[in-house]
Amino acid sequence: MSTLTAAPLAPLLDRLFEEAAAPAAIPGVSDLPAEERARWMRSKTGYLDLYRRLKDLPLAVSRETARLLYMLARICRARTIVEFGTSFGISTLHLAAALRDNGGGRLITSEFEPSKVARARDHLTAGGLIDLVEIREGDALRTLSVDLPETVDLLLLDGAKALYPEVLALVESRLRPGSLVVADDSDHSPDYLARVRSPAQGYLSAPFMGSVELSMRLG
Ligand SMILES: C[S@@+](CC[C@H](N)C(=O)[O-])C[C@H]1O[C@@H](n2cnc3c(N)ncnc32)[C@H](O)[C@@H]1O
């Protein structure tokens, strides 16, 4: 058994994924033409407005990606994890469960929507994992610019896609050789992909399960 497959976490995740699968129409977002939505996703300024409109949606990683996150954090024996984009805390629960099963550690996650921070805190408490997690409320460009651990074993990028290069730059000096960076929906961040796929930048990188980009920091 692992923390992920035992109570209280397993039934909590079943419920959260079920709720996340429920279809939802968001006025001003779902009715946008696909091209316009893609442009918005890539905007470095429109993200506050976009995510404010999406504040009642979990926008969670897929169940498969979530399980991959747990496994990757176990495989690299992560003790320090940074996450950009908490939302309702579904990915956070997986990463914190891996920390628990690795023997403990620290997960710093960032979210600017106060109602989402409250929900994520409730879920982490219900899952018995809140003691491992520090939720930083506010724009990650500010909250992740200070007081990071000396070394980071795993970084998850899952906030505003246009900010992936900036958030990577904030954490990069802390990434130890062999650490992992996982970027969800990375096809919306071409600048980010160009960076981690360029051999000169110090990463080995490959797409995984559609638009998840998995990168390893080289020594
Ligand atoms: C795709 S969702 C994250 C889903 C979450 N990782 C999961 O799988 O459960 C992206 C979240 O990032 C938040 N966000 C986007 N840009 C942000 C920023 N610059 N700073 C903090 N939070 C941000 C949004 O409010 C949204 O809740």
XYZ file of N, CA, C and O and ligand atoms in Angstrom, residues 47 51 58-61 83-91 110-113 116 138-141 156 158-161 163, ligand 1:
147
model
N -3.573 36.583 -18.103
C -3.820 35.394 -17.284
C -4.631 35.664 -16.021
O -5.415 34.844 -15.583
N -7.884 33.360 -15.408
C -8.018 32.447 -14.268
C -9.059 32.931 -13.260
O -9.630 32.124 -12.540
N -11.746 23.122 -11.113
C -10.500 22.520 -10.610
C -9.354 22.574 -11.612
O -8.196 22.667 -11.213
N -9.650 22.478 -12.907
C -8.607 22.538 -13.962
C -7.457 21.588 -13.674
O -6.289 21.900 -13.937
N -7.789 20.436 -13.114
C -6.732 19.539 -12.607
C -6.008 18.799 -13.721
O -6.553 18.598 -14.815
N -4.793 18.370 -13.442
C -4.087 17.445 -14.333
C -4.942 16.174 -14.466
O -5.789 15.895 -13.617
N 5.614 23.824 -6.657
C 4.521 23.717 -7.629
C 4.013 25.110 -7.994
O 3.722 25.910 -7.114
N 3.868 25.363 -9.279
C 3.268 26.599 -9.787
C 1.848 26.256 -10.245
O 1.677 25.564 -11.244
N 0.814 26.726 -9.483
C -0.574 26.457 -9.853
C -1.184 25.355 -9.008
O -1.144 24.177 -9.365
N -1.780 25.741 -7.869
C -2.345 24.764 -6.924
C -3.766 24.362 -7.299
O -4.127 23.190 -7.197
N -4.567 25.364 -7.666
C -6.006 25.185 -7.890
C -6.648 24.495 -6.678
O -6.462 24.941 -5.555
N -7.385 23.391 -6.879
C -8.049 22.734 -5.739
C -7.106 21.762 -5.018
O -7.509 21.073 -4.093
N -5.873 21.645 -5.525
C -4.893 20.834 -4.796
C -4.810 19.376 -5.218
O -4.229 18.557 -4.503
N -5.338 19.037 -6.383
C -5.337 17.621 -6.780
C -3.912 17.145 -7.086
O -3.463 16.114 -6.579
N -3.178 17.909 -7.881
C -1.767 17.526 -8.133
C -0.962 17.624 -6.832
O -0.088 16.783 -6.565
N 1.830 27.374 -5.143
C 1.463 28.781 -5.304
C 0.140 28.923 -6.047
O -0.089 28.243 -7.054
N -0.712 29.816 -5.532
C -2.042 30.021 -6.135
C -2.492 31.444 -5.810
O -2.389 31.874 -4.670
N -3.024 32.152 -6.838
C -3.445 33.519 -6.528
C -4.928 33.680 -6.228
O -5.340 34.735 -5.773
N -5.738 32.663 -6.454
C -7.169 32.789 -6.169
C -7.447 32.373 -4.716
O -7.335 31.186 -4.371
N -9.570 29.309 -4.077
C -8.903 28.043 -4.415
C -7.909 27.657 -3.326
O -7.762 26.470 -2.999
N -0.951 34.308 -3.750
C -0.525 35.494 -4.483
C 0.072 35.066 -5.813
O 0.117 33.875 -6.127
N 0.520 36.068 -6.583
C 1.109 35.744 -7.888
C 2.437 35.030 -7.683
O 3.320 35.531 -6.965
N 2.587 33.897 -8.337
C 3.809 33.092 -8.176
C 5.058 33.855 -8.592
O 6.151 33.565 -8.096
N 4.901 34.830 -9.476
C 6.082 35.604 -9.880
C 6.673 36.317 -8.669
O 7.870 36.584 -8.616
N 6.856 21.392 -10.529
C 5.696 21.206 -11.403
C 5.231 22.580 -11.877
O 4.938 23.464 -11.061
N 2.235 24.371 -13.637
C 0.846 24.144 -14.049
C -0.020 25.389 -13.821
O -1.219 25.287 -13.659
N 0.623 26.572 -13.774
C -0.144 27.823 -13.676
C -0.293 28.426 -15.066
O -0.396 27.684 -16.059
N -0.285 29.745 -15.157
C -0.428 30.419 -16.449
C 0.701 29.971 -17.384
O 1.886 30.109 -17.050
N 0.309 29.462 -18.537
C 1.290 28.812 -19.427
C 2.366 29.792 -19.914
O 3.529 29.414 -20.080
N 3.796 32.002 -18.417
C 4.795 32.332 -17.390
C 5.764 31.187 -17.105
O 6.625 31.308 -16.231
C -4.330 24.321 -14.367
S -4.696 24.959 -12.792
C -3.706 23.998 -11.689
C -4.246 22.617 -11.451
C -3.530 21.865 -10.369
N -2.096 21.815 -10.618
C -4.061 20.444 -10.283
O -3.674 19.607 -11.120
O -4.862 20.164 -9.400
C -3.791 26.472 -12.816
C -3.943 27.274 -11.547
O -2.883 28.218 -11.486
C -3.361 29.432 -10.954
N -2.465 30.466 -11.473
C -2.297 30.829 -12.768
N -1.335 31.757 -12.875
C -0.869 31.983 -11.616
C 0.122 32.850 -11.081
N 0.830 33.677 -11.856
N 0.362 32.805 -9.751
C -0.357 31.973 -8.939
N -1.326 31.150 -9.397
C -1.584 31.146 -10.719
C -4.799 29.536 -11.463
O -5.600 30.350 -10.644
C -5.235 28.069 -11.457
O -5.900 27.737 -10.272
